[in-house]
PDB file of C-alpha atoms in Angstrom:
ATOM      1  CA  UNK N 400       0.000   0.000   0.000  1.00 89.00           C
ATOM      2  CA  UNK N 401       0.938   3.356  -0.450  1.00 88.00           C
ATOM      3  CA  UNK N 402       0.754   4.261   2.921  1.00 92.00           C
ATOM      4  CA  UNK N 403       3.248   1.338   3.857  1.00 95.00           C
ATOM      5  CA  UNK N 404       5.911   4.096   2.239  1.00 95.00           C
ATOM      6  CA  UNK N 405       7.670   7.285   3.594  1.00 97.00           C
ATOM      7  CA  UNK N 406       6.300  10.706   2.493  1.00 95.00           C
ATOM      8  CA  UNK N 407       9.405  11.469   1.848  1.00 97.00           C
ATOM      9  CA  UNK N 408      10.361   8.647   0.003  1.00 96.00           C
ATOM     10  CA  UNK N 409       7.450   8.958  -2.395  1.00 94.00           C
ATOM     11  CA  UNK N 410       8.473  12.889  -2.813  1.00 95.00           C
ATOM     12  CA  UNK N 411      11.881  12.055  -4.207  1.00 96.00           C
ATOM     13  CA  UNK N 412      10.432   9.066  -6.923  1.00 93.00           C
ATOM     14  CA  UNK N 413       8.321  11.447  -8.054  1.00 93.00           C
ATOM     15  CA  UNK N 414      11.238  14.996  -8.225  1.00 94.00           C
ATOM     16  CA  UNK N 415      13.495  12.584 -10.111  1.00 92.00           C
ATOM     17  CA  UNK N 416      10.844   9.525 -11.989  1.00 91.00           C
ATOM     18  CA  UNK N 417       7.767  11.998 -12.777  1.00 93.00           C
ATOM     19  CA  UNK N 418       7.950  15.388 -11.465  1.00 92.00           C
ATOM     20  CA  UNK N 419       4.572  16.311 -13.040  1.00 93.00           C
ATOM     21  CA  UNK N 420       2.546  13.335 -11.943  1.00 93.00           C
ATOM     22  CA  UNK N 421      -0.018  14.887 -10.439  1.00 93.00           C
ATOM     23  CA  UNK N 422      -0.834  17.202 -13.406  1.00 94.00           C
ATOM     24  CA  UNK N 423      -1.101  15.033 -15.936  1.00 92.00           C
ATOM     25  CA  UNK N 424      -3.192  12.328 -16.982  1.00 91.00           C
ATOM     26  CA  UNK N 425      -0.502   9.710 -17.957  1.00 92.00           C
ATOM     27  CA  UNK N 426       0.764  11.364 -20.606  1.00 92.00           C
ATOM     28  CA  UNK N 427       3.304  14.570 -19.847  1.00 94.00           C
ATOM     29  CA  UNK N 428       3.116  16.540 -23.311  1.00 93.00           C
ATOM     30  CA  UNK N 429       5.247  18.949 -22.667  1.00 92.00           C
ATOM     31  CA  UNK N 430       8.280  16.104 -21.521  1.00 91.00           C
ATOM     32  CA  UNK N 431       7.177  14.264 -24.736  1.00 90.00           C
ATOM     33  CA  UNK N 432       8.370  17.409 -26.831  1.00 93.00           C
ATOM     34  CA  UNK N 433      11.059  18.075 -24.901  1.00 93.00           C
ATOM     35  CA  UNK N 434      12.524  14.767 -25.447  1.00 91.00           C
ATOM     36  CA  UNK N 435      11.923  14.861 -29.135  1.00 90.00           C
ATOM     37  CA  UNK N 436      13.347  18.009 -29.590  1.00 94.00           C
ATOM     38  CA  UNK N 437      16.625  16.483 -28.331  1.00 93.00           C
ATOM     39  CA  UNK N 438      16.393  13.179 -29.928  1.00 91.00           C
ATOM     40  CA  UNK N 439      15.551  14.934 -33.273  1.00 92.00           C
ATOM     41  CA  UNK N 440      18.635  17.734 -32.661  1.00 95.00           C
ATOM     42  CA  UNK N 441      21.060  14.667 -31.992  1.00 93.00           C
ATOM     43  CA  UNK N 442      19.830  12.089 -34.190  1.00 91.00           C
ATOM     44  CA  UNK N 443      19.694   9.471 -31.991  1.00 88.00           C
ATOM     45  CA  UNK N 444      17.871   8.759 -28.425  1.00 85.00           C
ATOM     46  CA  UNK N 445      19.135  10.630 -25.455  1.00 88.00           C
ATOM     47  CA  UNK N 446      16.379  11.078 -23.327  1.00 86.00           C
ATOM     48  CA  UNK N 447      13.066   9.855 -22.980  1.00 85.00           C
ATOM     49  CA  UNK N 448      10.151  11.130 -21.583  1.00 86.00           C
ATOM     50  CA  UNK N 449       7.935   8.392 -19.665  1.00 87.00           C
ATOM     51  CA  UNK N 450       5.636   9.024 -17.023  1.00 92.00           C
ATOM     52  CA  UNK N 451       5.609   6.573 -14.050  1.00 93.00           C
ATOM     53  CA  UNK N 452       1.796   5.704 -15.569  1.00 91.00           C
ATOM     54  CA  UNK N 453       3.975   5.028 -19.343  1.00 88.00           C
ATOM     55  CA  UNK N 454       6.843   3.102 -17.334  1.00 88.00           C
ATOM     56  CA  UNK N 455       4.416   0.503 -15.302  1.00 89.00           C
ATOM     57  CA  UNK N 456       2.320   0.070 -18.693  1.00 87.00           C
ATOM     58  CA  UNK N 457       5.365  -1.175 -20.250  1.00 86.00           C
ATOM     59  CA  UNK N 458       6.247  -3.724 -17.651  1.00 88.00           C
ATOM     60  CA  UNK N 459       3.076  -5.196 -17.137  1.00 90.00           C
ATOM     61  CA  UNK N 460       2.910  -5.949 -21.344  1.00 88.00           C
ATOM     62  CA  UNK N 461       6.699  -6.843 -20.950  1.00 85.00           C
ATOM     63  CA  UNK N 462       7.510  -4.069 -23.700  1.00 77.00           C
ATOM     64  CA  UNK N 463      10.573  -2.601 -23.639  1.00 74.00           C
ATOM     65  CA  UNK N 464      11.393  -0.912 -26.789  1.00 74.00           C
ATOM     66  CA  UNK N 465      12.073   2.655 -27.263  1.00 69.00           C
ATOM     67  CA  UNK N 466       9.829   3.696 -29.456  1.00 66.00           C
ATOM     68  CA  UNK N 467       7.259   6.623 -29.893  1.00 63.00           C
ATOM     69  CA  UNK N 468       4.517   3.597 -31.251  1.00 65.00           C
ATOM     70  CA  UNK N 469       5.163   2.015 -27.954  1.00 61.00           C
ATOM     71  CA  UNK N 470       4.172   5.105 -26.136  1.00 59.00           C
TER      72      UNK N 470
END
């Protein structure tokens, strides 16, 4: 359970996994563009932009690929 967790511990998953998780609704746009932008600039993937929603979705179909379709 969630509550089973420290506060604080939660706080810091979220500042450094998905700082916008609250504000979104699985999806962060804005980190999506972001992380094109860069990819796109530098021809090749440097950073990716998965919410904690995106990165538990991928686990539980056993998907890893990097890949915008995956998303």
């Amino acid at each position: 359970k969630l509550e089973d967790y420290p506060k604080k511990l939660i706080k810091i998953i979220l500042a450094v996994e998905d700082k916008n998780f609250y504000s979104h609704s699985g999806i962060d746009y804005s980190a999506l563009l972001r992380a094109s932008y860069k990819n796109l600039i530098n021809f090749k993937y440097i950073q990716g932009a998965s919410t904690i929603t995106q990165q538990l979705a991928r686990i539980l179909i056993n998907d890893r690929r990097k890949s915008i379709g995956r998303k």
